[in-house]
Short mmCIF file of C-alpha atoms in Angstrom, two decimals:
data_model
loop_
_atom_site.label_atom_id
_atom_site.label_comp_id
_atom_site.label_asym_id
_atom_site.label_seq_id
_atom_site.Cartn_x
_atom_site.Cartn_y
_atom_site.Cartn_z
CA MET A 277 0.00 0.00 0.00
CA HIS A 278 1.38 3.38 -0.99
CA CYS A 279 1.10 6.30 1.38
CA PHE A 280 1.82 8.85 -1.33
CA THR A 281 0.66 9.92 -4.75
CA ARG A 282 2.94 11.10 -7.52
CA GLN A 283 2.25 14.67 -8.62
CA VAL A 284 3.45 16.29 -11.85
CA ARG A 285 3.29 20.03 -12.52
CA THR A 286 4.28 21.66 -15.77
CA GLY A 287 5.26 25.27 -16.30
CA ALA A 288 7.10 27.29 -18.91
CA VAL A 289 10.43 29.08 -19.11
CA ASP A 290 9.83 32.82 -19.16
CA ARG A 291 13.40 33.85 -19.95
CA MET A 292 17.05 33.02 -19.49
CA MET A 293 19.03 35.19 -17.03
CA ASP A 294 22.43 33.59 -17.68
CA ASP A 295 23.84 30.18 -18.66
CA TYR A 296 22.99 28.74 -15.24
CA THR A 297 19.69 30.45 -14.33
CA VAL A 298 16.26 30.65 -15.95
CA ILE A 299 13.04 32.30 -14.82
CA GLY A 300 9.98 30.05 -14.82
CA ARG A 301 6.27 30.86 -14.85
CA THR A 302 2.84 29.17 -14.78
CA LEU A 303 4.03 26.38 -12.47
CA PHE A 304 2.66 28.16 -9.39
CA THR A 305 0.03 30.80 -8.76
CA LYS A 306 0.93 34.01 -6.96
CA GLU A 307 -0.84 32.70 -3.83
CA THR A 308 1.30 29.55 -3.67
CA ALA A 309 3.74 29.34 -0.76
CA LEU A 310 6.99 28.70 -2.64
CA ASP A 311 8.95 27.75 0.48
CA LYS A 312 7.55 24.20 0.26
CA PHE A 313 8.97 23.82 -3.25
CA LEU A 314 12.40 25.41 -2.79
CA GLY A 315 15.20 22.92 -3.39
CA LEU A 316 13.07 20.48 -5.39
CA LYS A 317 14.53 19.12 -8.60
CA VAL A 318 12.96 20.03 -11.93
CA ARG A 319 13.86 19.20 -15.49
CA LEU A 320 13.49 21.17 -18.67
CA SER A 321 11.91 19.74 -21.79
CA THR A 322 15.32 20.14 -23.47
CA GLY A 323 16.86 17.62 -21.04
CA GLU A 324 18.63 19.79 -18.46
CA SER A 325 17.95 19.30 -14.77
CA GLY A 326 17.85 22.05 -12.21
CA ILE A 327 16.72 23.10 -8.75
CA ILE A 328 14.06 25.62 -7.74
CA ASP A 329 16.18 28.35 -6.18
CA SER A 330 13.85 31.18 -5.13
CA GLY A 331 10.78 33.19 -5.98
CA PHE A 332 10.98 36.02 -8.48
CA GLY A 333 8.61 38.95 -8.27
CA LYS A 334 5.08 38.76 -6.94
CA SER A 335 3.30 36.99 -9.77
CA GLY A 336 4.30 33.37 -9.06
CA LYS A 337 7.49 33.40 -11.11
CA PHE A 338 10.56 31.61 -9.78
CA LYS A 339 14.26 31.08 -10.46
CA VAL A 340 15.65 27.72 -11.49
CA ARG A 341 19.38 27.12 -11.02
CA ILE A 342 20.90 24.70 -13.53
CA PRO A 343 24.21 23.44 -12.07
CA ASP A 344 25.55 21.99 -15.35
CA GLY A 345 24.46 24.99 -17.42
CA LEU A 346 22.06 25.23 -20.33
CA GLY A 347 22.70 23.17 -23.44
CA ALA A 348 22.91 24.53 -26.97
CA GLU A 349 19.30 23.55 -27.77
CA ALA A 350 17.90 25.40 -24.76
CA LYS A 351 20.06 28.47 -25.44
CA ALA A 352 18.87 28.57 -29.04
CA ALA A 353 15.22 28.32 -27.97
CA LEU A 354 15.62 31.01 -25.28
CA LYS A 355 17.91 33.37 -27.17
CA GLY A 356 16.75 36.95 -26.93
CA ARG A 357 14.35 36.24 -24.07
CA GLY A 358 16.41 38.26 -21.56
CA LYS A 359 15.20 41.49 -20.01
CA LYS A 360 13.22 43.55 -22.49
CA GLY A 361 13.53 47.29 -22.86
CA LYS A 362 10.46 49.24 -21.88
CA GLY A 363 10.94 51.83 -24.60
CA LYS A 364 8.43 52.47 -27.34
CA GLY A 365 9.22 52.36 -31.01
CA GLY A 366 10.64 49.77 -33.33
CA GLY A 367 9.30 48.77 -36.69
CA ASP A 368 7.12 45.95 -37.90
CA ALA A 369 10.20 43.81 -38.56
CA ASP A 370 11.11 43.91 -34.85
CA ASP A 371 7.60 42.82 -33.85
CA GLY A 372 7.80 39.81 -36.15
CA GLU A 373 11.10 38.72 -34.65
CA GLU A 374 9.79 39.00 -31.08
CA ASP A 375 6.75 36.90 -31.94
CA SER A 376 8.87 34.11 -33.39
CA VAL A 377 11.17 34.16 -30.35
CA ALA A 378 8.17 34.00 -28.02
CA ASP A 379 6.88 30.96 -29.91
CA GLY A 380 10.29 29.27 -29.55
CA ALA A 381 10.43 29.98 -25.82
CA ALA A 382 6.97 28.50 -25.31
CA THR A 383 8.35 25.12 -26.39
CA VAL A 384 10.73 24.94 -23.42
CA SER A 385 8.76 23.70 -20.44
CA ILE A 386 9.64 22.99 -16.82
CA ILE A 387 8.50 19.69 -15.33
CA LEU A 388 8.28 19.21 -11.56
CA GLU A 389 7.64 15.68 -10.29
CA PHE A 390 7.20 15.07 -6.57
CA LYS A 391 5.53 12.76 -4.06
CA ARG A 392 2.54 14.04 -2.12
CA TYR A 393 2.16 12.07 1.11
CA VAL A 394 -1.48 11.26 1.85
CA PHE A 395 -1.38 11.46 5.64
CA ASP A 396 0.82 14.54 5.97
CA PRO A 397 -1.07 16.99 8.21
CA GLU A 398 0.87 19.99 6.83
CA LYS A 399 0.26 18.96 3.20
CA ALA A 400 3.97 19.50 2.50
#
């Protein structure tokens, strides 16, 4: 008899901060207490594995630290997804490039698999 159930949550990579850190989204809501998930292992759809490092902002985003660094496939999919400028302007050609980059970044997902113990009173 198992006293736990396996849970799987899937989110998306929002952007790449550097070769060892990405920002994730849609895995948690902004009301979720992230402290229960800090230190858990995740894996990217491109094959890299990482660890949930900390929260990021107030909208449920979080940082994932990738000890071995991002591979070439993940870097190519996330290229240009760093911090965006808040300035106005740019032509139609720039808008087309941003849309194609956003579509590429949507293909990189974050998968969190964990055990949820049935009789845990704290639901940790």
